[in-house]
Amino acid sequence: MSAAFPAPALPQDLREIIVTCLTDSPRALAACAQAHRSLTRLAQSLLFHTISLTSAEHIHALVRTLQQSPHLAVYVRHLLIAQPSPGARNFQGNAISLGASSMYIDSLEGLLPNVEKAVLRCSRYYHRTPGMSARNRDGIMMFSAPNGGNAFIAQCSQTLRVLEVDYNIHGLTNRDLDRSYHLSLPSLHTLILGHRSLVTDSTLRACVATVPNVQRLVLWTGLAPRQVMEHDISPEGVVFGSALPPALGGPPKVVLKTAIIDGWHNLKRVVLVKQEDAERKERHGDEWEEQLGALHCSNGREVEVVIVQIPPSRLDENTFAPLLAFELPSTR
């Protein structure tokens, strides 16, 4: 029966549609890549499109794979590099082991020619020693970052469109060192600063020099709703503050100055991201956006400023912040 009436072959475009529906299943894509040569290229491009490296072992495995099959490197478009947190942590003052293996991402140099979106994350954790006072009952906040961030960003400088960092990277957020470390990212259109410690005048000025053509600036405020004072727009810039008189609360703090924003001639939008307010969630759903206003630059240009709230369920347990490059619709 099967010989007399063979099953009709599926058209190639229909096969590709089916394979594309499997993007959430790496195992299924790997099976498709080996099932038939007509599926191999598409399945491999989807399988390697977004790579997450969260340990030194992951980096070693990727390097081995690309050295054995160098044609796969062109498929890697989105890359997450996140330093793992130390395994043993103790909040009672006992001795702890800071045993996270270092991640040396400079071993990726020259292997990834087409990366368009990159996220570099450090791991933040509390470290407490036996002699620490009761005042520091939670311990001292420390962080561990991947090694080689500057070199990696430099090698992707012509292809990067979206970059998210949550720690200081010499040559990007700090240009006070040797000029040989200074980065230039002319193709970057979205810059995401994923930790509130990076939202400073000096860091933003450095970023203006590094990424002159950025169109969208995303800032993680890092504060819970009850801790975040009201946002507002003033002639000086974006402020956090209140209506209290100076004797009770002081003037609002300018956290994003119009004078600095002036340096980004192509900037169109600033997104301030914070944790979701439970009360607001009931009215707006999982994620909501609120128009704050516009910054008026010296040449008459207006830069839109919006506030976006992210549900706590999306926060990364090692970094205390969501992966904004992948969570926000505007950066996908």
PDB file of N, CA and C in Angstrom, residues 196-288:
ATOM      1  N   ARG A 196      21.636  50.502  39.609  1.00  0.00           N
ATOM      2  CA  ARG A 196      21.511  51.918  39.941  1.00  0.00           C
ATOM      3  C   ARG A 196      22.852  52.589  40.212  1.00  0.00           C
ATOM      4  N   SER A 197      23.884  51.807  40.552  1.00  0.00           N
ATOM      5  CA  SER A 197      25.204  52.395  40.789  1.00  0.00           C
ATOM      6  C   SER A 197      25.805  52.987  39.519  1.00  0.00           C
ATOM      7  N   LEU A 198      25.275  52.620  38.357  1.00  0.00           N
ATOM      8  CA  LEU A 198      25.784  53.137  37.092  1.00  0.00           C
ATOM      9  C   LEU A 198      25.099  54.433  36.661  1.00  0.00           C
ATOM     10  N   VAL A 199      24.024  54.791  37.349  1.00  0.00           N
ATOM     11  CA  VAL A 199      23.286  56.002  36.971  1.00  0.00           C
ATOM     12  C   VAL A 199      23.915  57.190  37.687  1.00  0.00           C
ATOM     13  N   THR A 200      25.084  57.592  37.206  1.00  0.00           N
ATOM     14  CA  THR A 200      25.810  58.734  37.762  1.00  0.00           C
ATOM     15  C   THR A 200      26.226  59.655  36.622  1.00  0.00           C
ATOM     16  N   ASP A 201      26.536  60.894  36.951  1.00  0.00           N
ATOM     17  CA  ASP A 201      26.946  61.853  35.920  1.00  0.00           C
ATOM     18  C   ASP A 201      28.197  61.368  35.181  1.00  0.00           C
ATOM     19  N   SER A 202      29.175  60.882  35.930  1.00  0.00           N
ATOM     20  CA  SER A 202      30.440  60.485  35.299  1.00  0.00           C
ATOM     21  C   SER A 202      30.241  59.287  34.375  1.00  0.00           C
ATOM     22  N   THR A 203      29.424  58.318  34.817  1.00  0.00           N
ATOM     23  CA  THR A 203      29.171  57.143  33.984  1.00  0.00           C
ATOM     24  C   THR A 203      28.433  57.528  32.713  1.00  0.00           C
ATOM     25  N   LEU A 204      27.402  58.360  32.839  1.00  0.00           N
ATOM     26  CA  LEU A 204      26.619  58.749  31.671  1.00  0.00           C
ATOM     27  C   LEU A 204      27.458  59.575  30.694  1.00  0.00           C
ATOM     28  N   ARG A 205      28.320  60.434  31.197  1.00  0.00           N
ATOM     29  CA  ARG A 205      29.193  61.209  30.296  1.00  0.00           C
ATOM     30  C   ARG A 205      30.141  60.277  29.537  1.00  0.00           C
ATOM     31  N   ALA A 206      30.661  59.273  30.230  1.00  0.00           N
ATOM     32  CA  ALA A 206      31.533  58.301  29.563  1.00  0.00           C
ATOM     33  C   ALA A 206      30.768  57.558  28.467  1.00  0.00           C
ATOM     34  N   CYS A 207      29.516  57.202  28.759  1.00  0.00           N
ATOM     35  CA  CYS A 207      28.703  56.473  27.776  1.00  0.00           C
ATOM     36  C   CYS A 207      28.365  57.337  26.569  1.00  0.00           C
ATOM     37  N   VAL A 208      28.190  58.637  26.780  1.00  0.00           N
ATOM     38  CA  VAL A 208      27.941  59.543  25.653  1.00  0.00           C
ATOM     39  C   VAL A 208      29.107  59.491  24.677  1.00  0.00           C
ATOM     40  N   ALA A 209      30.333  59.454  25.205  1.00  0.00           N
ATOM     41  CA  ALA A 209      31.518  59.389  24.348  1.00  0.00           C
ATOM     42  C   ALA A 209      31.664  58.026  23.686  1.00  0.00           C
ATOM     43  N   THR A 210      31.249  56.965  24.386  1.00  0.00           N
ATOM     44  CA  THR A 210      31.436  55.603  23.878  1.00  0.00           C
ATOM     45  C   THR A 210      30.378  55.217  22.858  1.00  0.00           C
ATOM     46  N   VAL A 211      29.123  55.569  23.138  1.00  0.00           N
ATOM     47  CA  VAL A 211      28.009  55.176  22.259  1.00  0.00           C
ATOM     48  C   VAL A 211      27.289  56.439  21.777  1.00  0.00           C
ATOM     49  N   PRO A 212      27.884  57.180  20.864  1.00  0.00           N
ATOM     50  CA  PRO A 212      27.349  58.489  20.477  1.00  0.00           C
ATOM     51  C   PRO A 212      26.028  58.435  19.720  1.00  0.00           C
ATOM     52  N   ASN A 213      25.694  57.296  19.127  1.00  0.00           N
ATOM     53  CA  ASN A 213      24.507  57.226  18.277  1.00  0.00           C
ATOM     54  C   ASN A 213      23.330  56.520  18.929  1.00  0.00           C
ATOM     55  N   VAL A 214      23.372  56.348  20.256  1.00  0.00           N
ATOM     56  CA  VAL A 214      22.311  55.626  20.944  1.00  0.00           C
ATOM     57  C   VAL A 214      20.976  56.355  20.782  1.00  0.00           C
ATOM     58  N   GLN A 215      19.912  55.568  20.551  1.00  0.00           N
ATOM     59  CA  GLN A 215      18.568  56.115  20.377  1.00  0.00           C
ATOM     60  C   GLN A 215      17.671  55.844  21.581  1.00  0.00           C
ATOM     61  N   ARG A 216      18.010  54.803  22.352  1.00  0.00           N
ATOM     62  CA  ARG A 216      17.185  54.434  23.505  1.00  0.00           C
ATOM     63  C   ARG A 216      18.094  54.150  24.689  1.00  0.00           C
ATOM     64  N   LEU A 217      17.812  54.799  25.806  1.00  0.00           N
ATOM     65  CA  LEU A 217      18.573  54.615  27.043  1.00  0.00           C
ATOM     66  C   LEU A 217      17.647  54.024  28.084  1.00  0.00           C
ATOM     67  N   VAL A 218      18.021  52.864  28.629  1.00  0.00           N
ATOM     68  CA  VAL A 218      17.203  52.167  29.621  1.00  0.00           C
ATOM     69  C   VAL A 218      17.978  52.118  30.930  1.00  0.00           C
ATOM     70  N   LEU A 219      17.339  52.566  32.014  1.00  0.00           N
ATOM     71  CA  LEU A 219      17.992  52.634  33.326  1.00  0.00           C
ATOM     72  C   LEU A 219      17.183  51.847  34.344  1.00  0.00           C
ATOM     73  N   TRP A 220      17.835  50.926  35.035  1.00  0.00           N
ATOM     74  CA  TRP A 220      17.189  50.168  36.110  1.00  0.00           C
ATOM     75  C   TRP A 220      17.366  50.948  37.409  1.00  0.00           C
ATOM     76  N   THR A 221      16.266  51.378  38.013  1.00  0.00           N
ATOM     77  CA  THR A 221      16.351  52.169  39.243  1.00  0.00           C
ATOM     78  C   THR A 221      16.729  51.315  40.438  1.00  0.00           C
ATOM     79  N   GLY A 222      16.338  50.034  40.421  1.00  0.00           N
ATOM     80  CA  GLY A 222      16.747  49.113  41.463  1.00  0.00           C
ATOM     81  C   GLY A 222      16.027  49.254  42.781  1.00  0.00           C
ATOM     82  N   LEU A 223      15.003  50.079  42.853  1.00  0.00           N
ATOM     83  CA  LEU A 223      14.318  50.315  44.118  1.00  0.00           C
ATOM     84  C   LEU A 223      12.911  49.725  44.097  1.00  0.00           C
ATOM     85  N   ALA A 224      12.490  49.235  45.258  1.00  0.00           N
ATOM     86  CA  ALA A 224      11.119  48.755  45.391  1.00  0.00           C
ATOM     87  C   ALA A 224      10.161  49.946  45.321  1.00  0.00           C
ATOM     88  N   PRO A 225       8.891  49.717  44.976  1.00  0.00           N
ATOM     89  CA  PRO A 225       7.950  50.827  44.813  1.00  0.00           C
ATOM     90  C   PRO A 225       7.874  51.764  46.009  1.00  0.00           C
ATOM     91  N   ARG A 226       7.907  51.211  47.238  1.00  0.00           N
ATOM     92  CA  ARG A 226       7.769  52.071  48.422  1.00  0.00           C
ATOM     93  C   ARG A 226       9.008  52.931  48.640  1.00  0.00           C
ATOM     94  N   GLN A 227      10.149  52.493  48.075  1.00  0.00           N
ATOM     95  CA  GLN A 227      11.382  53.248  48.263  1.00  0.00           C
ATOM     96  C   GLN A 227      11.571  54.330  47.206  1.00  0.00           C
ATOM     97  N   VAL A 228      10.897  54.174  46.099  1.00  0.00           N
ATOM     98  CA  VAL A 228      11.091  55.101  44.997  1.00  0.00           C
ATOM     99  C   VAL A 228      10.233  56.346  45.198  1.00  0.00           C
ATOM    100  N   MET A 229      10.865  57.496  45.306  1.00  0.00           N
ATOM    101  CA  MET A 229      10.116  58.734  45.399  1.00  0.00           C
ATOM    102  C   MET A 229       9.561  59.086  44.024  1.00  0.00           C
ATOM    103  N   GLU A 230       8.676  60.040  43.984  1.00  0.00           N
ATOM    104  CA  GLU A 230       8.030  60.399  42.735  1.00  0.00           C
ATOM    105  C   GLU A 230       9.047  60.896  41.703  1.00  0.00           C
ATOM    106  N   HIS A 231       8.836  60.468  40.469  1.00  0.00           N
ATOM    107  CA  HIS A 231       9.644  60.970  39.366  1.00  0.00           C
ATOM    108  C   HIS A 231       9.005  62.242  38.831  1.00  0.00           C
ATOM    109  N   ASP A 232       9.825  63.076  38.279  1.00  0.00           N
ATOM    110  CA  ASP A 232       9.295  64.294  37.663  1.00  0.00           C
ATOM    111  C   ASP A 232      10.305  64.807  36.651  1.00  0.00           C
ATOM    112  N   ILE A 233       9.834  65.715  35.801  1.00  0.00           N
ATOM    113  CA  ILE A 233      10.694  66.358  34.821  1.00  0.00           C
ATOM    114  C   ILE A 233      10.863  67.823  35.213  1.00  0.00           C
ATOM    115  N   SER A 234      12.109  68.269  35.205  1.00  0.00           N
ATOM    116  CA  SER A 234      12.391  69.682  35.472  1.00  0.00           C
ATOM    117  C   SER A 234      13.276  70.188  34.332  1.00  0.00           C
ATOM    118  N   PRO A 235      13.495  71.505  34.254  1.00  0.00           N
ATOM    119  CA  PRO A 235      14.401  72.008  33.219  1.00  0.00           C
ATOM    120  C   PRO A 235      15.805  71.410  33.313  1.00  0.00           C
ATOM    121  N   GLU A 236      16.200  70.997  34.523  1.00  0.00           N
ATOM    122  CA  GLU A 236      17.533  70.416  34.710  1.00  0.00           C
ATOM    123  C   GLU A 236      17.607  68.962  34.262  1.00  0.00           C
ATOM    124  N   GLY A 237      16.454  68.265  34.267  1.00  0.00           N
ATOM    125  CA  GLY A 237      16.449  66.869  33.862  1.00  0.00           C
ATOM    126  C   GLY A 237      15.400  66.064  34.590  1.00  0.00           C
ATOM    127  N   VAL A 238      15.646  64.744  34.703  1.00  0.00           N
ATOM    128  CA  VAL A 238      14.745  63.843  35.427  1.00  0.00           C
ATOM    129  C   VAL A 238      15.128  63.876  36.894  1.00  0.00           C
ATOM    130  N   VAL A 239      14.142  64.078  37.771  1.00  0.00           N
ATOM    131  CA  VAL A 239      14.426  64.178  39.198  1.00  0.00           C
ATOM    132  C   VAL A 239      13.662  63.120  39.974  1.00  0.00           C
ATOM    133  N   PHE A 240      14.256  62.707  41.093  1.00  0.00           N
ATOM    134  CA  PHE A 240      13.567  61.920  42.110  1.00  0.00           C
ATOM    135  C   PHE A 240      13.418  62.865  43.288  1.00  0.00           C
ATOM    136  N   GLY A 241      12.220  63.015  43.798  1.00  0.00           N
ATOM    137  CA  GLY A 241      12.056  63.918  44.920  1.00  0.00           C
ATOM    138  C   GLY A 241      10.626  63.962  45.400  1.00  0.00           C
ATOM    139  N   SER A 242      10.321  64.933  46.204  1.00  0.00           N
ATOM    140  CA  SER A 242       8.983  65.041  46.774  1.00  0.00           C
ATOM    141  C   SER A 242       8.594  66.502  46.875  1.00  0.00           C
ATOM    142  N   ALA A 243       7.389  66.733  47.336  1.00  0.00           N
ATOM    143  CA  ALA A 243       6.897  68.097  47.486  1.00  0.00           C
ATOM    144  C   ALA A 243       7.248  68.686  48.853  1.00  0.00           C
ATOM    145  N   LEU A 244       8.050  67.959  49.639  1.00  0.00           N
ATOM    146  CA  LEU A 244       8.402  68.445  50.968  1.00  0.00           C
ATOM    147  C   LEU A 244       9.281  69.695  50.877  1.00  0.00           C
ATOM    148  N   PRO A 245       9.136  70.618  51.805  1.00  0.00           N
ATOM    149  CA  PRO A 245      10.020  71.786  51.812  1.00  0.00           C
ATOM    150  C   PRO A 245      11.441  71.363  52.150  1.00  0.00           C
ATOM    151  N   PRO A 246      12.441  72.172  51.795  1.00  0.00           N
ATOM    152  CA  PRO A 246      13.844  71.820  52.041  1.00  0.00           C
ATOM    153  C   PRO A 246      14.135  71.433  53.488  1.00  0.00           C
ATOM    154  N   ALA A 247      13.443  72.075  54.463  1.00  0.00           N
ATOM    155  CA  ALA A 247      13.704  71.777  55.873  1.00  0.00           C
ATOM    156  C   ALA A 247      13.331  70.348  56.232  1.00  0.00           C
ATOM    157  N   LEU A 248      12.388  69.745  55.484  1.00  0.00           N
ATOM    158  CA  LEU A 248      11.920  68.398  55.809  1.00  0.00           C
ATOM    159  C   LEU A 248      12.489  67.321  54.890  1.00  0.00           C
ATOM    160  N   GLY A 249      12.719  67.677  53.683  1.00  0.00           N
ATOM    161  CA  GLY A 249      13.195  66.635  52.778  1.00  0.00           C
ATOM    162  C   GLY A 249      14.251  67.083  51.801  1.00  0.00           C
ATOM    163  N   GLY A 250      14.453  68.362  51.661  1.00  0.00           N
ATOM    164  CA  GLY A 250      15.431  68.856  50.718  1.00  0.00           C
ATOM    165  C   GLY A 250      14.877  68.882  49.308  1.00  0.00           C
ATOM    166  N   PRO A 251      15.562  69.508  48.397  1.00  0.00           N
ATOM    167  CA  PRO A 251      15.110  69.593  47.012  1.00  0.00           C
ATOM    168  C   PRO A 251      15.237  68.236  46.323  1.00  0.00           C
ATOM    169  N   PRO A 252      14.451  68.008  45.272  1.00  0.00           N
ATOM    170  CA  PRO A 252      14.569  66.752  44.524  1.00  0.00           C
ATOM    171  C   PRO A 252      15.973  66.608  43.932  1.00  0.00           C
ATOM    172  N   LYS A 253      16.407  65.368  43.796  1.00  0.00           N
ATOM    173  CA  LYS A 253      17.727  65.085  43.254  1.00  0.00           C
ATOM    174  C   LYS A 253      17.629  64.881  41.743  1.00  0.00           C
ATOM    175  N   VAL A 254      18.473  65.578  41.006  1.00  0.00           N
ATOM    176  CA  VAL A 254      18.505  65.409  39.552  1.00  0.00           C
ATOM    177  C   VAL A 254      19.345  64.168  39.243  1.00  0.00           C
ATOM    178  N   VAL A 255      18.707  63.132  38.715  1.00  0.00           N
ATOM    179  CA  VAL A 255      19.418  61.878  38.466  1.00  0.00           C
ATOM    180  C   VAL A 255      19.794  61.699  37.003  1.00  0.00           C
ATOM    181  N   LEU A 256      19.174  62.454  36.123  1.00  0.00           N
ATOM    182  CA  LEU A 256      19.500  62.379  34.706  1.00  0.00           C
ATOM    183  C   LEU A 256      19.445  63.801  34.151  1.00  0.00           C
ATOM    184  N   LYS A 257      20.599  64.392  33.941  1.00  0.00           N
ATOM    185  CA  LYS A 257      20.668  65.801  33.601  1.00  0.00           C
ATOM    186  C   LYS A 257      20.483  66.032  32.104  1.00  0.00           C
ATOM    187  N   THR A 258      19.679  67.046  31.787  1.00  0.00           N
ATOM    188  CA  THR A 258      19.459  67.410  30.391  1.00  0.00           C
ATOM    189  C   THR A 258      20.770  67.783  29.718  1.00  0.00           C
ATOM    190  N   ALA A 259      21.672  68.409  30.471  1.00  0.00           N
ATOM    191  CA  ALA A 259      22.965  68.810  29.904  1.00  0.00           C
ATOM    192  C   ALA A 259      23.752  67.613  29.401  1.00  0.00           C
ATOM    193  N   ILE A 260      23.612  66.457  30.054  1.00  0.00           N
ATOM    194  CA  ILE A 260      24.299  65.240  29.602  1.00  0.00           C
ATOM    195  C   ILE A 260      23.551  64.621  28.426  1.00  0.00           C
ATOM    196  N   ILE A 261      22.230  64.585  28.508  1.00  0.00           N
ATOM    197  CA  ILE A 261      21.417  64.028  27.432  1.00  0.00           C
ATOM    198  C   ILE A 261      21.670  64.777  26.127  1.00  0.00           C
ATOM    199  N   ASP A 262      21.971  66.062  26.221  1.00  0.00           N
ATOM    200  CA  ASP A 262      22.274  66.871  25.031  1.00  0.00           C
ATOM    201  C   ASP A 262      23.360  66.240  24.160  1.00  0.00           C
ATOM    202  N   GLY A 263      24.267  65.490  24.793  1.00  0.00           N
ATOM    203  CA  GLY A 263      25.362  64.887  24.036  1.00  0.00           C
ATOM    204  C   GLY A 263      24.938  63.772  23.124  1.00  0.00           C
ATOM    205  N   TRP A 264      23.792  63.161  23.399  1.00  0.00           N
ATOM    206  CA  TRP A 264      23.263  62.094  22.537  1.00  0.00           C
ATOM    207  C   TRP A 264      22.339  62.731  21.495  1.00  0.00           C
ATOM    208  N   HIS A 265      22.856  63.027  20.345  1.00  0.00           N
ATOM    209  CA  HIS A 265      22.098  63.762  19.341  1.00  0.00           C
ATOM    210  C   HIS A 265      20.989  62.928  18.712  1.00  0.00           C
ATOM    211  N   ASN A 266      21.069  61.604  18.817  1.00  0.00           N
ATOM    212  CA  ASN A 266      20.056  60.730  18.222  1.00  0.00           C
ATOM    213  C   ASN A 266      19.110  60.115  19.257  1.00  0.00           C
ATOM    214  N   LEU A 267      19.300  60.466  20.527  1.00  0.00           N
ATOM    215  CA  LEU A 267      18.484  59.869  21.583  1.00  0.00           C
ATOM    216  C   LEU A 267      17.023  60.299  21.451  1.00  0.00           C
ATOM    217  N   LYS A 268      16.137  59.294  21.469  1.00  0.00           N
ATOM    218  CA  LYS A 268      14.707  59.563  21.332  1.00  0.00           C
ATOM    219  C   LYS A 268      13.914  59.195  22.580  1.00  0.00           C
ATOM    220  N   ARG A 269      14.435  58.247  23.359  1.00  0.00           N
ATOM    221  CA  ARG A 269      13.626  57.719  24.467  1.00  0.00           C
ATOM    222  C   ARG A 269      14.492  57.325  25.646  1.00  0.00           C
ATOM    223  N   VAL A 270      14.042  57.668  26.841  1.00  0.00           N
ATOM    224  CA  VAL A 270      14.651  57.208  28.096  1.00  0.00           C
ATOM    225  C   VAL A 270      13.609  56.380  28.834  1.00  0.00           C
ATOM    226  N   VAL A 271      13.993  55.171  29.235  1.00  0.00           N
ATOM    227  CA  VAL A 271      13.085  54.257  29.936  1.00  0.00           C
ATOM    228  C   VAL A 271      13.623  54.028  31.346  1.00  0.00           C
ATOM    229  N   LEU A 272      12.839  54.389  32.353  1.00  0.00           N
ATOM    230  CA  LEU A 272      13.192  54.136  33.743  1.00  0.00           C
ATOM    231  C   LEU A 272      12.427  52.903  34.204  1.00  0.00           C
ATOM    232  N   VAL A 273      13.139  51.888  34.654  1.00  0.00           N
ATOM    233  CA  VAL A 273      12.514  50.618  35.015  1.00  0.00           C
ATOM    234  C   VAL A 273      12.640  50.399  36.512  1.00  0.00           C
ATOM    235  N   LYS A 274      11.553  49.972  37.145  1.00  0.00           N
ATOM    236  CA  LYS A 274      11.575  49.674  38.571  1.00  0.00           C
ATOM    237  C   LYS A 274      10.675  48.482  38.859  1.00  0.00           C
ATOM    238  N   GLN A 275      10.752  47.989  40.092  1.00  0.00           N
ATOM    239  CA  GLN A 275       9.908  46.873  40.491  1.00  0.00           C
ATOM    240  C   GLN A 275       8.444  47.266  40.457  1.00  0.00           C
ATOM    241  N   GLU A 276       7.632  46.264  40.213  1.00  0.00           N
ATOM    242  CA  GLU A 276       6.196  46.504  40.094  1.00  0.00           C
ATOM    243  C   GLU A 276       5.538  46.734  41.450  1.00  0.00           C
ATOM    244  N   ASP A 277       4.635  47.669  41.470  1.00  0.00           N
ATOM    245  CA  ASP A 277       3.803  47.951  42.631  1.00  0.00           C
ATOM    246  C   ASP A 277       2.589  47.023  42.577  1.00  0.00           C
ATOM    247  N   ALA A 278       2.336  46.273  43.674  1.00  0.00           N
ATOM    248  CA  ALA A 278       1.225  45.310  43.680  1.00  0.00           C
ATOM    249  C   ALA A 278      -0.113  45.976  43.377  1.00  0.00           C
ATOM    250  N   GLU A 279      -0.309  47.175  43.905  1.00  0.00           N
ATOM    251  CA  GLU A 279      -1.559  47.883  43.667  1.00  0.00           C
ATOM    252  C   GLU A 279      -1.711  48.242  42.196  1.00  0.00           C
ATOM    253  N   ARG A 280      -0.610  48.675  41.591  1.00  0.00           N
ATOM    254  CA  ARG A 280      -0.648  49.022  40.177  1.00  0.00           C
ATOM    255  C   ARG A 280      -0.872  47.791  39.312  1.00  0.00           C
ATOM    256  N   LYS A 281      -0.341  46.641  39.748  1.00  0.00           N
ATOM    257  CA  LYS A 281      -0.482  45.422  38.966  1.00  0.00           C
ATOM    258  C   LYS A 281      -1.936  45.067  38.770  1.00  0.00           C
ATOM    259  N   GLU A 282      -2.750  45.255  39.817  1.00  0.00           N
ATOM    260  CA  GLU A 282      -4.166  44.925  39.700  1.00  0.00           C
ATOM    261  C   GLU A 282      -4.841  45.770  38.630  1.00  0.00           C
ATOM    262  N   ARG A 283      -4.340  46.990  38.444  1.00  0.00           N
ATOM    263  CA  ARG A 283      -4.975  47.885  37.477  1.00  0.00           C
ATOM    264  C   ARG A 283      -4.363  47.786  36.086  1.00  0.00           C
ATOM    265  N   HIS A 284      -3.074  47.412  36.007  1.00  0.00           N
ATOM    266  CA  HIS A 284      -2.392  47.471  34.722  1.00  0.00           C
ATOM    267  C   HIS A 284      -1.921  46.119  34.216  1.00  0.00           C
ATOM    268  N   GLY A 285      -1.955  45.065  35.023  1.00  0.00           N
ATOM    269  CA  GLY A 285      -1.474  43.772  34.574  1.00  0.00           C
ATOM    270  C   GLY A 285       0.003  43.571  34.889  1.00  0.00           C
ATOM    271  N   ASP A 286       0.619  42.598  34.218  1.00  0.00           N
ATOM    272  CA  ASP A 286       1.990  42.187  34.526  1.00  0.00           C
ATOM    273  C   ASP A 286       3.025  43.283  34.297  1.00  0.00           C
ATOM    274  N   GLU A 287       2.852  44.048  33.267  1.00  0.00           N
ATOM    275  CA  GLU A 287       3.837  45.070  32.947  1.00  0.00           C
ATOM    276  C   GLU A 287       3.105  46.307  32.449  1.00  0.00           C
ATOM    277  N   TRP A 288       3.511  47.457  32.919  1.00  0.00           N
ATOM    278  CA  TRP A 288       2.835  48.660  32.455  1.00  0.00           C
ATOM    279  C   TRP A 288       3.824  49.774  32.231  1.00  0.00           C
TER     280      TRP A 288
END
